[in-house]
Coordinates of C-alpha atoms in Angstrom, one line a residue:
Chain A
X20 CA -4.8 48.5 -31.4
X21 CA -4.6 47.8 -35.3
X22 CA -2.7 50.5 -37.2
X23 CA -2.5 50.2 -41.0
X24 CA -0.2 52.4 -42.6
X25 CA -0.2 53.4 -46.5
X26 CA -0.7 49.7 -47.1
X27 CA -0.3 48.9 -50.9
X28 CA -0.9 45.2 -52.3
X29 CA -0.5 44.2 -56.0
X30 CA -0.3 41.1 -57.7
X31 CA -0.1 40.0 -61.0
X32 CA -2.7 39.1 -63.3
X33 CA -2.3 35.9 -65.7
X34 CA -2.8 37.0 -68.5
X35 CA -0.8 40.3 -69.3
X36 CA 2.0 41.0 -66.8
X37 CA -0.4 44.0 -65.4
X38 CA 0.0 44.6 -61.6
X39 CA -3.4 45.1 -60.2
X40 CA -3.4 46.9 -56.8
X41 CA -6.1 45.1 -54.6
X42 CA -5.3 47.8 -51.7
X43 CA -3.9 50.9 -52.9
X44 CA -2.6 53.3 -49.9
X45 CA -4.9 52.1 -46.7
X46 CA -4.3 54.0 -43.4
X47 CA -6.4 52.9 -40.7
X48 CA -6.1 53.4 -37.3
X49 CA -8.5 51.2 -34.9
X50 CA -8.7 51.2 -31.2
X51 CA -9.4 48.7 -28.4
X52 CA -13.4 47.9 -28.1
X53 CA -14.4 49.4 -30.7
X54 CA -17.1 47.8 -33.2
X55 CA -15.7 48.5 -37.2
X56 CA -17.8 47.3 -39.9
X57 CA -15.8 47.5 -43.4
X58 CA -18.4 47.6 -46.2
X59 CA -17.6 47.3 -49.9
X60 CA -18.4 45.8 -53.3
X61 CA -16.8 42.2 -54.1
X62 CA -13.5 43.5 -55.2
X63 CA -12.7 46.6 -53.3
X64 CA -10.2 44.6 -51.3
X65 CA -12.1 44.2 -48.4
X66 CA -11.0 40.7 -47.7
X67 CA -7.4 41.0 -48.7
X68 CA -7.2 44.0 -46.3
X69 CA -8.7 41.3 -43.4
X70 CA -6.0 39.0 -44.9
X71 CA -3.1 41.4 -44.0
X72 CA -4.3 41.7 -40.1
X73 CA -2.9 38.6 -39.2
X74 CA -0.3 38.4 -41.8
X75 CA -1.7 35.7 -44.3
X76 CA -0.8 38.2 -47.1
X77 CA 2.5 40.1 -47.0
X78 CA 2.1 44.0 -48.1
X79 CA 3.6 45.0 -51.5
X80 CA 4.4 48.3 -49.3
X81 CA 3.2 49.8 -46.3
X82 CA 2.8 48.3 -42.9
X83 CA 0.3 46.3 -40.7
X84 CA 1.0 46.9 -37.1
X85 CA -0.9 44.8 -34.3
X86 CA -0.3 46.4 -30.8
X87 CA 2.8 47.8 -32.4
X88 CA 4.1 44.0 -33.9
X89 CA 4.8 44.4 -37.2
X90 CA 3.3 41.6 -39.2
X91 CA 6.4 41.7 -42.1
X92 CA 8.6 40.3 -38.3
X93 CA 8.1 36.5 -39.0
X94 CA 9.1 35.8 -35.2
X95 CA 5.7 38.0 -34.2
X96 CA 2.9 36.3 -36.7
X97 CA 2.1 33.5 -33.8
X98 CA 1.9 36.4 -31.4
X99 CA -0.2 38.2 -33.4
X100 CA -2.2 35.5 -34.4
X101 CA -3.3 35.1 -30.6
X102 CA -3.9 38.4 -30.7
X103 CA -6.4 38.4 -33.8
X104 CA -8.4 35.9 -34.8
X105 CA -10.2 35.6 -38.2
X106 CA -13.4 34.1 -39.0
X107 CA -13.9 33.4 -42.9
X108 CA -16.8 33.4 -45.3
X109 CA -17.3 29.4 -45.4
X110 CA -18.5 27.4 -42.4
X111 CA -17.2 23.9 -43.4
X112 CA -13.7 25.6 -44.7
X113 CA -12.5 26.1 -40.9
X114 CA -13.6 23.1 -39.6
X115 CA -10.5 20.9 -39.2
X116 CA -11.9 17.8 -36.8
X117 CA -15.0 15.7 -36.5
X118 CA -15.8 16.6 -33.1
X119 CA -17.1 19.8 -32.0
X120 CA -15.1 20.7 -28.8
X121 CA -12.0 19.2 -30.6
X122 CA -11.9 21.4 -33.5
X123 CA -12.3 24.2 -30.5
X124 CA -9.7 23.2 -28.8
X125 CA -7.6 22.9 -32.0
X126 CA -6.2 26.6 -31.6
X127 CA -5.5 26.5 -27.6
X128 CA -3.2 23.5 -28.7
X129 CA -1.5 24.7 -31.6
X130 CA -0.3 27.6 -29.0
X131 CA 0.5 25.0 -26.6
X132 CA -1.6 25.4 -24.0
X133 CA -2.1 22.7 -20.9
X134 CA -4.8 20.2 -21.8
X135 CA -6.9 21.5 -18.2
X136 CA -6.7 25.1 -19.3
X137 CA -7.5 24.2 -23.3
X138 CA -10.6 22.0 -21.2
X139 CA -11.8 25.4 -19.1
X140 CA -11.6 27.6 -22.7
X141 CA -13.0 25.1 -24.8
X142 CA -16.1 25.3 -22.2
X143 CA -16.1 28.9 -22.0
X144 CA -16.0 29.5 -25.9
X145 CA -18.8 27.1 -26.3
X146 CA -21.3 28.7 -24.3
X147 CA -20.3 32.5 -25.2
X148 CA -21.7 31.0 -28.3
X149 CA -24.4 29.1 -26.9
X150 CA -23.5 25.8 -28.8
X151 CA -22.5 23.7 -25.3
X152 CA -25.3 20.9 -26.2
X153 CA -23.4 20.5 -29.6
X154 CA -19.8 19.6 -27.7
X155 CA -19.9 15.6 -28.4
X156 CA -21.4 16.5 -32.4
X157 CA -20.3 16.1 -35.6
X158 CA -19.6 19.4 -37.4
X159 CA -20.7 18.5 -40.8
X160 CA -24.5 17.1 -38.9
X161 CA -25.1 21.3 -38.1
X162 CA -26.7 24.1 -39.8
X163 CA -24.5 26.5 -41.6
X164 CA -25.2 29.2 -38.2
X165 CA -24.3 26.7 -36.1
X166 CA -20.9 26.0 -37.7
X167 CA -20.4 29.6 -38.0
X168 CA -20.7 29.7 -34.6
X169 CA -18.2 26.7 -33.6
X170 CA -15.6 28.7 -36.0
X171 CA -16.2 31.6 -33.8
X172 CA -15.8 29.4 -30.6
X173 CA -12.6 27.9 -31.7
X174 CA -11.5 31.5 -32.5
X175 CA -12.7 32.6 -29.0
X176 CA -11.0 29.4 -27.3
X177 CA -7.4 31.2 -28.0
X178 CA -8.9 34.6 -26.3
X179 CA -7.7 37.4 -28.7
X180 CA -8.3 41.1 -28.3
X181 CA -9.7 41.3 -31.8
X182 CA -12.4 39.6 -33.9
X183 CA -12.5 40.0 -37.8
X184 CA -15.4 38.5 -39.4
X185 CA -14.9 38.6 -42.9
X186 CA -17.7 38.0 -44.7
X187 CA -18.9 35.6 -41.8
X188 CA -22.9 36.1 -42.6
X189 CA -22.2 35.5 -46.5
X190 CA -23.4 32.2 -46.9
X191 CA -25.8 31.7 -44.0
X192 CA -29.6 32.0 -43.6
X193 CA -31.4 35.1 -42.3
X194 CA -31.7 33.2 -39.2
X195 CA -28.0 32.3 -39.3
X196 CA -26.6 36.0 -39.6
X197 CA -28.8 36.9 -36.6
X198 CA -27.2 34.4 -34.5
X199 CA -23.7 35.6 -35.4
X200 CA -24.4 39.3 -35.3
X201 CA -25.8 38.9 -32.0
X202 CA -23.0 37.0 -30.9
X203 CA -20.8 39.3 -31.9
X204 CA -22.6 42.5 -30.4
X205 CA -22.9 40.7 -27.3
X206 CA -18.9 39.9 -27.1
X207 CA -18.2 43.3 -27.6
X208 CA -20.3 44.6 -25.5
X209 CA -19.6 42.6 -22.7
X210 CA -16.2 41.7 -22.9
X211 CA -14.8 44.7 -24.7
X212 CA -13.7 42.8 -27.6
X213 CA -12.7 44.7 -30.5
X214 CA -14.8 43.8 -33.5
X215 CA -13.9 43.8 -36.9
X216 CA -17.1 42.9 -39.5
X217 CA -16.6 42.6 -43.3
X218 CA -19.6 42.8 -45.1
X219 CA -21.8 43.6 -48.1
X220 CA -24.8 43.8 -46.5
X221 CA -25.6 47.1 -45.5
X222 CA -28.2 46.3 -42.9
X223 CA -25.6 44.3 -41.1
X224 CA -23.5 47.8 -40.8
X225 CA -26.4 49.1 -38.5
X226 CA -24.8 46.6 -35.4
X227 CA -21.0 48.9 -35.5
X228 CA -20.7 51.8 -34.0
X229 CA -17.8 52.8 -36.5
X230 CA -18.3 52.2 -40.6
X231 CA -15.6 52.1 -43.1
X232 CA -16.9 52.2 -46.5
X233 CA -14.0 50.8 -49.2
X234 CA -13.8 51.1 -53.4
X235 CA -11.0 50.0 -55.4
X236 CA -8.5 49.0 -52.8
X237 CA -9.3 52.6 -51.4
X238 CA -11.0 53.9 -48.1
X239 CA -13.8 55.9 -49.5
X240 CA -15.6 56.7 -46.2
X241 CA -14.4 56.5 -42.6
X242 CA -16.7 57.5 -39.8
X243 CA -19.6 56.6 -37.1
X244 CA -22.1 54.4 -38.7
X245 CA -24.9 57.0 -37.9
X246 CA -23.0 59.9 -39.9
X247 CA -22.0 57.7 -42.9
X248 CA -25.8 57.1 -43.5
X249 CA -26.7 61.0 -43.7
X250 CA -24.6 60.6 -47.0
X251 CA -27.5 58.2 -48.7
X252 CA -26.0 60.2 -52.1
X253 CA -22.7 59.4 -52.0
X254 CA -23.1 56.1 -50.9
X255 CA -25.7 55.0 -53.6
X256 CA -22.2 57.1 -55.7
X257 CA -20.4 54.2 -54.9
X258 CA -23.5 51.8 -55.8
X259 CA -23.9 51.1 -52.4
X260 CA -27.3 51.1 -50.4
X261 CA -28.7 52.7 -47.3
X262 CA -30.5 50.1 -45.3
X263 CA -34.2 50.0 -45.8
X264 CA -35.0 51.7 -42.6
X265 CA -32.7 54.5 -43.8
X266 CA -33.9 54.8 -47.2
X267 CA -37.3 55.3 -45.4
X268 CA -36.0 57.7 -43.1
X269 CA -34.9 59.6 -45.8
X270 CA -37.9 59.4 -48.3
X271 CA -40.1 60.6 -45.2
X272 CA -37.9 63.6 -44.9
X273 CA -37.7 64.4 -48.5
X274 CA -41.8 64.2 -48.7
X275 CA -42.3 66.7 -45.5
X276 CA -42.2 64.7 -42.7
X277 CA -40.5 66.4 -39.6
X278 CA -37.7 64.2 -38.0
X279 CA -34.6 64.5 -37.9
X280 CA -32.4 62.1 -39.5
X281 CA -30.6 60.6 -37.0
X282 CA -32.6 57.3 -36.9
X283 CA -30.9 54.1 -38.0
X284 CA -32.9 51.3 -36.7
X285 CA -36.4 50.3 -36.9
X286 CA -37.2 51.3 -33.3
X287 CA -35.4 54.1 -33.5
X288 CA -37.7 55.4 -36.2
X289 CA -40.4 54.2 -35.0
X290 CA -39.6 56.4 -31.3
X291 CA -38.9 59.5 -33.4
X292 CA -42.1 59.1 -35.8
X293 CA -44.1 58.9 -32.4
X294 CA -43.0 62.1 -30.9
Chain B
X21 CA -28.5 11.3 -48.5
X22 CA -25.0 11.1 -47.1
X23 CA -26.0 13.0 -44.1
X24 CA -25.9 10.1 -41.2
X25 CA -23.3 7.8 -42.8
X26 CA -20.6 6.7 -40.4
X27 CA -16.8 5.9 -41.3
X28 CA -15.3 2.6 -40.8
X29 CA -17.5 0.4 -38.5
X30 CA -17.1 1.9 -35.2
X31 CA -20.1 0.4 -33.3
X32 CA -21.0 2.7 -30.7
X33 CA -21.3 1.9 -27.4
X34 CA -20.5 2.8 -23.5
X35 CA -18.0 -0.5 -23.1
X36 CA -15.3 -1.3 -21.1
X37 CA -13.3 -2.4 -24.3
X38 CA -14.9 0.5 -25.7
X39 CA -13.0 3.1 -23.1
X40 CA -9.8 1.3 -23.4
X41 CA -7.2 3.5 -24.5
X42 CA -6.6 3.5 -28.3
X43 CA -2.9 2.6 -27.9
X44 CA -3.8 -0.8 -25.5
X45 CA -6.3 -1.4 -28.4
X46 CA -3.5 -1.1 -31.5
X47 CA -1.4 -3.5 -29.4
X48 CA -3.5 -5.9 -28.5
X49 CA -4.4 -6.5 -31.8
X50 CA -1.0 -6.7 -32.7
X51 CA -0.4 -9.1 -30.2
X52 CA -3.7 -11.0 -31.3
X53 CA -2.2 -11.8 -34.8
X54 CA 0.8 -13.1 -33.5
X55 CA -1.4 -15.5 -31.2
X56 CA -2.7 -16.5 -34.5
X57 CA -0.2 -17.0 -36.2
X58 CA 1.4 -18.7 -33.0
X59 CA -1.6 -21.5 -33.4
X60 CA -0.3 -24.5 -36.1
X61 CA -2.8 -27.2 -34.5
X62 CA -6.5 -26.8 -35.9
X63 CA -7.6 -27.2 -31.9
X64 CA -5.8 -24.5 -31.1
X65 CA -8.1 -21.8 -32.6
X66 CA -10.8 -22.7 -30.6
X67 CA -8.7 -20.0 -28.2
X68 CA -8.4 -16.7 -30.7
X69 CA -12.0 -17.7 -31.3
X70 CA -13.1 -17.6 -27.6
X71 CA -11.5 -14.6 -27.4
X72 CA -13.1 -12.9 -30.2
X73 CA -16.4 -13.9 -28.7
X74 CA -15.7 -12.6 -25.2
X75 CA -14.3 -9.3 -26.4
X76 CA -17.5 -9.3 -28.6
X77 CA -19.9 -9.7 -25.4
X78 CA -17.8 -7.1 -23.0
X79 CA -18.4 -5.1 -25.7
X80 CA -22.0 -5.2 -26.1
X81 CA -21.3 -5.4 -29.9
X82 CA -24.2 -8.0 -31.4
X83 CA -22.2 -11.5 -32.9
X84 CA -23.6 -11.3 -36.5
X85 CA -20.9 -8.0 -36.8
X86 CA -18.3 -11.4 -37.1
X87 CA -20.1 -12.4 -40.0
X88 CA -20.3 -8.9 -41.1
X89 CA -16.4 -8.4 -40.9
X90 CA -15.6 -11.6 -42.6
X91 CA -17.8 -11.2 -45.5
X92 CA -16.2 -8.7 -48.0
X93 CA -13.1 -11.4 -47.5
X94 CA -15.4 -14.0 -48.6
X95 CA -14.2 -14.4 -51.7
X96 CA -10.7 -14.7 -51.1
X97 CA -11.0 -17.0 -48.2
X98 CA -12.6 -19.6 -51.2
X99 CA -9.7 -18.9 -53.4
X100 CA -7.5 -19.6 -50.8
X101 CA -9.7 -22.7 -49.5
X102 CA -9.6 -24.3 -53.2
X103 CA -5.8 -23.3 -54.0
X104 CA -4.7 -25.0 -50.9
X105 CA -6.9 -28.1 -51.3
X106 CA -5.0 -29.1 -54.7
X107 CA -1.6 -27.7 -54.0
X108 CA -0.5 -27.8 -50.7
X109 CA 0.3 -31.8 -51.8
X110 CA 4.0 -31.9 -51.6
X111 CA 4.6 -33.9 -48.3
X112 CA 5.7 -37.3 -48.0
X113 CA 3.4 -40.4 -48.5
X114 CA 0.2 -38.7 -49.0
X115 CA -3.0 -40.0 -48.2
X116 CA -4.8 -39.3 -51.6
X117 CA -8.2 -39.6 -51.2
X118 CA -9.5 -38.4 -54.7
X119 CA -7.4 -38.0 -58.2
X120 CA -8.1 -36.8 -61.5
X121 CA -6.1 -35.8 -64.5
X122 CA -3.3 -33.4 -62.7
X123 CA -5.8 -32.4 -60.0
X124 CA -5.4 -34.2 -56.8
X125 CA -6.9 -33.8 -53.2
X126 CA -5.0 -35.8 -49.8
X127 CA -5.7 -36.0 -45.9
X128 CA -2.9 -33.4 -45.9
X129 CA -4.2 -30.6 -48.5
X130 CA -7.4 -31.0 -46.8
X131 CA -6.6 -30.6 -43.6
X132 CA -4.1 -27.4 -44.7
X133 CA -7.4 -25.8 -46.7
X134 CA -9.0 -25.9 -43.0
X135 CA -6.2 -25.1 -41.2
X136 CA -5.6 -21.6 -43.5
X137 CA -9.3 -21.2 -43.5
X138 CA -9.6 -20.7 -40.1
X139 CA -6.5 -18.5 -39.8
X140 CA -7.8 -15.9 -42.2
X141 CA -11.8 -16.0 -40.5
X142 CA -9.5 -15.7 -37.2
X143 CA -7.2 -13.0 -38.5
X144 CA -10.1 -10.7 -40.0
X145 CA -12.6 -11.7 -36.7
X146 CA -10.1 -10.1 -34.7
X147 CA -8.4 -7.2 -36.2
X148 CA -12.2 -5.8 -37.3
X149 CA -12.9 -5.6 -33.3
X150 CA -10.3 -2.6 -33.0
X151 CA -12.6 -1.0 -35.5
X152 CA -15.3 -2.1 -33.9
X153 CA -14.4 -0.6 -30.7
X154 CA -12.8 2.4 -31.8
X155 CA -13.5 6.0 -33.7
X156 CA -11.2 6.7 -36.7
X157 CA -10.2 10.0 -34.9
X158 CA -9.2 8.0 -31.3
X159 CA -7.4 5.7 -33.8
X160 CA -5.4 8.3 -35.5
X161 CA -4.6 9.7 -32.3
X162 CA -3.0 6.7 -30.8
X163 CA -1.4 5.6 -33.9
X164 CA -0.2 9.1 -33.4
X165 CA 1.4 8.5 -29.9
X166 CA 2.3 5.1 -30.4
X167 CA 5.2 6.2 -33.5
X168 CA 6.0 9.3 -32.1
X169 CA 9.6 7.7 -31.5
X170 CA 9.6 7.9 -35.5
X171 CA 10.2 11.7 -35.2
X172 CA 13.7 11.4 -33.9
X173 CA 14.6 9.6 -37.6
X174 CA 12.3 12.3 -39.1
X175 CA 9.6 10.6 -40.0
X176 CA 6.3 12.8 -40.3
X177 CA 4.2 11.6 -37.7
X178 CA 2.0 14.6 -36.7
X179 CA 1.9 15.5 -40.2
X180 CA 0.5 12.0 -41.3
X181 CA -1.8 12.4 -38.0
X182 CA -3.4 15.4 -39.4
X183 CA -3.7 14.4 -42.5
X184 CA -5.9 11.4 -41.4
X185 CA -8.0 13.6 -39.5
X186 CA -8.3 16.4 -42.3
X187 CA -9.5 13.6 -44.6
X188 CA -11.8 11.8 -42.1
X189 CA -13.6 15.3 -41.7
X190 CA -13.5 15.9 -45.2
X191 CA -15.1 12.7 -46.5
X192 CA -19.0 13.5 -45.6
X193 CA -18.6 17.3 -47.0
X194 CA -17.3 16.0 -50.1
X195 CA -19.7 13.2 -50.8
X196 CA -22.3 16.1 -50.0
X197 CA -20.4 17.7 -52.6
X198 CA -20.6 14.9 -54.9
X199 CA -24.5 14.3 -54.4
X200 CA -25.0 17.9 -55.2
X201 CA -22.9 18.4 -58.4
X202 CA -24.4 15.1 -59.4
X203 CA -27.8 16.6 -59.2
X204 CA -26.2 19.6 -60.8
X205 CA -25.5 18.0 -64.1
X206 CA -28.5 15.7 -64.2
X207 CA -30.4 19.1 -64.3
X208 CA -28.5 20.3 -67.4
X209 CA -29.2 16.5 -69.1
X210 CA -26.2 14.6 -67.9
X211 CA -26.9 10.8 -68.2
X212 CA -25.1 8.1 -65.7
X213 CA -26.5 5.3 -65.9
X214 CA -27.3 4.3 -69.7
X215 CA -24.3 3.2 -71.9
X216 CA -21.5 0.2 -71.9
X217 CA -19.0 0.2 -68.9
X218 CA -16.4 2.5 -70.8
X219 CA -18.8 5.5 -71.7
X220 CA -20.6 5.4 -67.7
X221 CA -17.1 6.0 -66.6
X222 CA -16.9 8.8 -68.9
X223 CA -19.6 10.3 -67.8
X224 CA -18.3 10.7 -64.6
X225 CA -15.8 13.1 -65.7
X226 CA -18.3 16.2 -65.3
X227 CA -18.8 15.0 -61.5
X228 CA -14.6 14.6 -60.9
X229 CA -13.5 17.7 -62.4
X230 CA -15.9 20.1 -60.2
X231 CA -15.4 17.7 -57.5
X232 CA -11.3 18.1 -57.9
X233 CA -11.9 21.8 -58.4
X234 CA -13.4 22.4 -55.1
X235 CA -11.7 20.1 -53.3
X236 CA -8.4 22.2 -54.1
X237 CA -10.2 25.6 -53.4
X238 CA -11.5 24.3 -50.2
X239 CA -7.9 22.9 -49.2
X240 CA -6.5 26.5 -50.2
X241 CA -9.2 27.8 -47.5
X242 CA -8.9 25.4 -45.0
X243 CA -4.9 26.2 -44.8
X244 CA -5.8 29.7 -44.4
X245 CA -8.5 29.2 -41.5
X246 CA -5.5 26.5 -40.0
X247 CA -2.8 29.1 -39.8
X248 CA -4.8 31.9 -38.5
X249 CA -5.6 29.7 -35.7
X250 CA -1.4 29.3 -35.2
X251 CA -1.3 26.2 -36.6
X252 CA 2.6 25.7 -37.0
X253 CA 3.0 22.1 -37.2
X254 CA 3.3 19.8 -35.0
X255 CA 5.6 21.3 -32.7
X256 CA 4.9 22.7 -29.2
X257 CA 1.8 21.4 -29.7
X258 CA -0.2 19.9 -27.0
X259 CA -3.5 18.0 -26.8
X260 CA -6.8 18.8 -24.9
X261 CA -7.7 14.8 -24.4
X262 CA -4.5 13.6 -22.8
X263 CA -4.2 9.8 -23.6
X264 CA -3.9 8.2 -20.3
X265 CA -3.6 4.4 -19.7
X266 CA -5.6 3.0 -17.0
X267 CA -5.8 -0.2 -15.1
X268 CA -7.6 -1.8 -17.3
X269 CA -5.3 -1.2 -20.3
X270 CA -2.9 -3.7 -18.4
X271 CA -5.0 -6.0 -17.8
X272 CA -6.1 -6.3 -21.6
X273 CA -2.4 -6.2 -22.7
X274 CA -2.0 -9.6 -20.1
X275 CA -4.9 -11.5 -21.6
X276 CA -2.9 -11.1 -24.7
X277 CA 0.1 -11.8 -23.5
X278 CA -1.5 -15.0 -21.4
X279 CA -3.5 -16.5 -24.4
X280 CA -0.1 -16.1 -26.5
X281 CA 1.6 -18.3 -23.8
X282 CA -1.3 -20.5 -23.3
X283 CA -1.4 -21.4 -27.3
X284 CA 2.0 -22.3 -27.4
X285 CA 2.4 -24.3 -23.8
X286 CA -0.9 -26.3 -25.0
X287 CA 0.5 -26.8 -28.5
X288 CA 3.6 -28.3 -27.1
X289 CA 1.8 -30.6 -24.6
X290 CA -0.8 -32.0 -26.7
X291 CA 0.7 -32.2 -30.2
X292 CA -2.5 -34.1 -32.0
X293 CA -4.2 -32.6 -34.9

């Protein structure tokens, strides 16, 4: 369980001695399993907020708690770290080897693991993400998906309870997101993982049960996915957009149509045009 | 363009020597210039040289990768070749066989241009079959174990380790890097390739900087990604491919060990040349 309480994070800008606060006063609380998509503009502090679940930024105030380890206790960061595992924007950023399986089984050994065990994960990680033909590879010879997906693996390979994601789709293909979206779905719904996606792409939101929508280093919205996009207004306040299929939904309504508008996905619309 | 080079000149293939364990290969080669330096007959490198060629065939590696290894030495294997044919001339009674002006060539120089010839087409034949034979990253990782006994006077092993590896992995995504800022500035006009030798190597300065810049913003990120997979240094750390010597590690370290013995029993016995 992730608890953020009243989290504040400033730093200074070059130029004038002005403090900027990249987080000002986030309380979150997230449970185990769930599937949290945090959507904002570049700038609302999305990605420092990832940055402070596994203790790679210090809070100016406030606290990060992972399964009640507080990540301002240096002795509990490589604790937590197993605990939560971060995916970032940039593929070939996170790839530390040449091999494949060897850059997965770089986290198992950084925590010390026996080399049979790091063998049997290393496997397992690989195939959750479907990449076991690519073990012997070179990393920089694959697609930008494919790496994506072997940062994922070697995230998997130390077996947290929590996946963040931030900004994991940014720089890939269509083709590419859909593989790590559906990867992620998948691990949450089968192995109860808890899912943390950071994202400015609002069609990506549609996968999380739970949406967190964040401005100015401020929780704006906090709620189930489905709700948030009844509030097409006050999103598009915050110059953020309803997926297509919701903007639909909602222009359908306006013009007469009779649904209701609880649809969020294409089938989903398509099901409750048809009745 | 840069997309299937290969580092170093590992030749892959499913060997015997291939599979040895990087640590035998390190020693052996260590053990193989001390052979040659062992050798002071000219005979006597007919031995590195079968060994060279054996090692090559086990290995399944074609012969014309000799020729390969030894050619970026080419030059200074000349230099050395001429240097030593009009200096090495301070023995007693030499055998001049041509003089002229200060310049002067004898039985001895001639046979010490040879003799120094050999050692360095030797020397290089050899050492190149550890690359030959081996990736950079199984390299690192043995040169890793092998001075791990270095840590008790603090010297940085792991760190140096990784390090190698980071760079090794870094070196195709930067010259991708460098192809594509290339193309970059040759959109916006950029010109490389007219110009004397002074004002080309200006214009490279548009390719370094954004090449430097990255590089450090990638380094930034790459630390990041590290830690949140508990990197903490070397420490505690353990590996997924144990290194493991096998039977055949010992009996590569003996035909070192033999052919050392053998050069200097047969040097002593037959002291011609």
């Amino acid at each position: 369980m992730i608890e953020i309480k009243d989290l504040v994070y400033e730093y200074m800008t070059d130029e004038q001695e002005n403090k900027v606060a990249a987080l000002d006063g986030v309380s979150l609380k997230i449970e185990d399993g769930e599937f949290v998509c945090i959507v904002g503009h570049n700038g609302s502090g999305k990605s420092t907020l990832a940055k402070h679940l596994n203790g790679l930024l210090q809070p100016t105030s406030g606290d990060v708690l992972i399964d009640n380890m507080n990540t301002k206790d240096e002795s509990k960061l490589l604790d937590i770290r197993q605990k939560i595992g971060i995916v970032f924007q940039n593929p070939d950023n996170q790839i530390v080897t040449t091999v494949v399986e060897e850059d997965v089984a770089f986290g198992p050994e950084n925590i010390g693991i026996e080399s049979g065990e790091i063998r049997r994960r290393v496997d397992e990680s690989l195939k959750l993400v479907g990449m076991e033909k690519y073990a012997k590879n070179a990393p920089h010879m694959l697609s930008g998906g494919q790496k994506q997906r072997i940062a994922i693996a070697g995230m998997l390979a130390i077996e947290p309870d929590i996946l963040v994601l931030d900004e994991a789709t940014a720089m890939l293909d269509p083709i590419g997101r859909k593989e790590v979206l559906n990867i992620v779905s998948e691990l949450n719904k089968k192995k109860h993982m808890t899912v943390i996606m950071i994202t400015q792409y609002m069609e990506e939101a549609v996968h999380a049960s739970r949406l967190i929508v964040m401005c100015k280093g401020k929780v704006m919205m906090d709620g189930e996915t489905r709700e948030i996009f009844k509030h097409g207004a006050q999103l598009r306040e915050l110059s953020l957009d309803v997926p297509d299929i919701v903007a639909l939904r909602d222009e359908l309504i306006l013009n007469g149509v009779k649904i209701s508008n609880n649809a969020i996905t294409e089938t989903e619309l398509a099901e409750e045009l048809c009745r | 363009m840069f997309k299937d080079i290969t580092l170093g000149q590992y030749y892959p293939s499913d060997s015997a020597i291939h599979k040895l364990d990087p640590r035998t290969k390190i020693l052996t080669m260590i053990f193989y210039i001390v052979a040659v330096f062992l050798v002071n007959r000219i005979y006597a490198f007919i031995f590195p040289a079968i060994y060279v060629v054996s090692v090559m065939l086990i290995a399944k590696i074609p012969l014309r990768y000799i020729k390969n290894s030894i050619k970026p030495i080419k030059w200074i294997i000349i230099f050395m070749f001429i240097l030593n044919l009009f200096l090495s001339t301070n023995v007693e009674n030499p055998t001049v066989v041509f003089e002229w002006w200060i310049l002067r060539i004898t039985h001895e120089s001639i046979y010490r241009s040879i003799y120094i010839t050999l050692r360095l087409i030797t020397l290089v034949a050899g050492t190149s079959l550890m690359t030959l034979t081996t990736t950079p990253i199984s390299l690192t990782d043995g040169l890793e174990r092998l001075l791990a006994p270095l840590k008790a006077i603090k010297f940085p092993v792991h760190e140096l380790a990784m390090m190698m590896t980071i760079a090794l992995r870094f070196i195709p995504t930067l010259l991708e890097e460098v192809d594509k800022i290339t193309k970059a500035q040759l959109a916006r006009g950029a010109d490389f390739e007219s110009g004397s030798i002074i004002k080309r190597a200006k214009s490279m300065i548009p390719i370094l900087i954004p090449l430097f810049i990255s590089a450090f913003r990638r380094a930034d990120e790459l630390a990041m990604a590290m830690e949140s997979r508990c990197y903490h240094g070397g420490e505690g750390r353990t590996k997924m491919n144990v290194l493991k010597f096998h039977i055949n590690d010992l009996y590569a370290i003996l035909v070192m060990i033999g052919m050392c013995a053998v050069i200097v029993v047969i040097q002593m016995l037959l002291p011609i040349l």
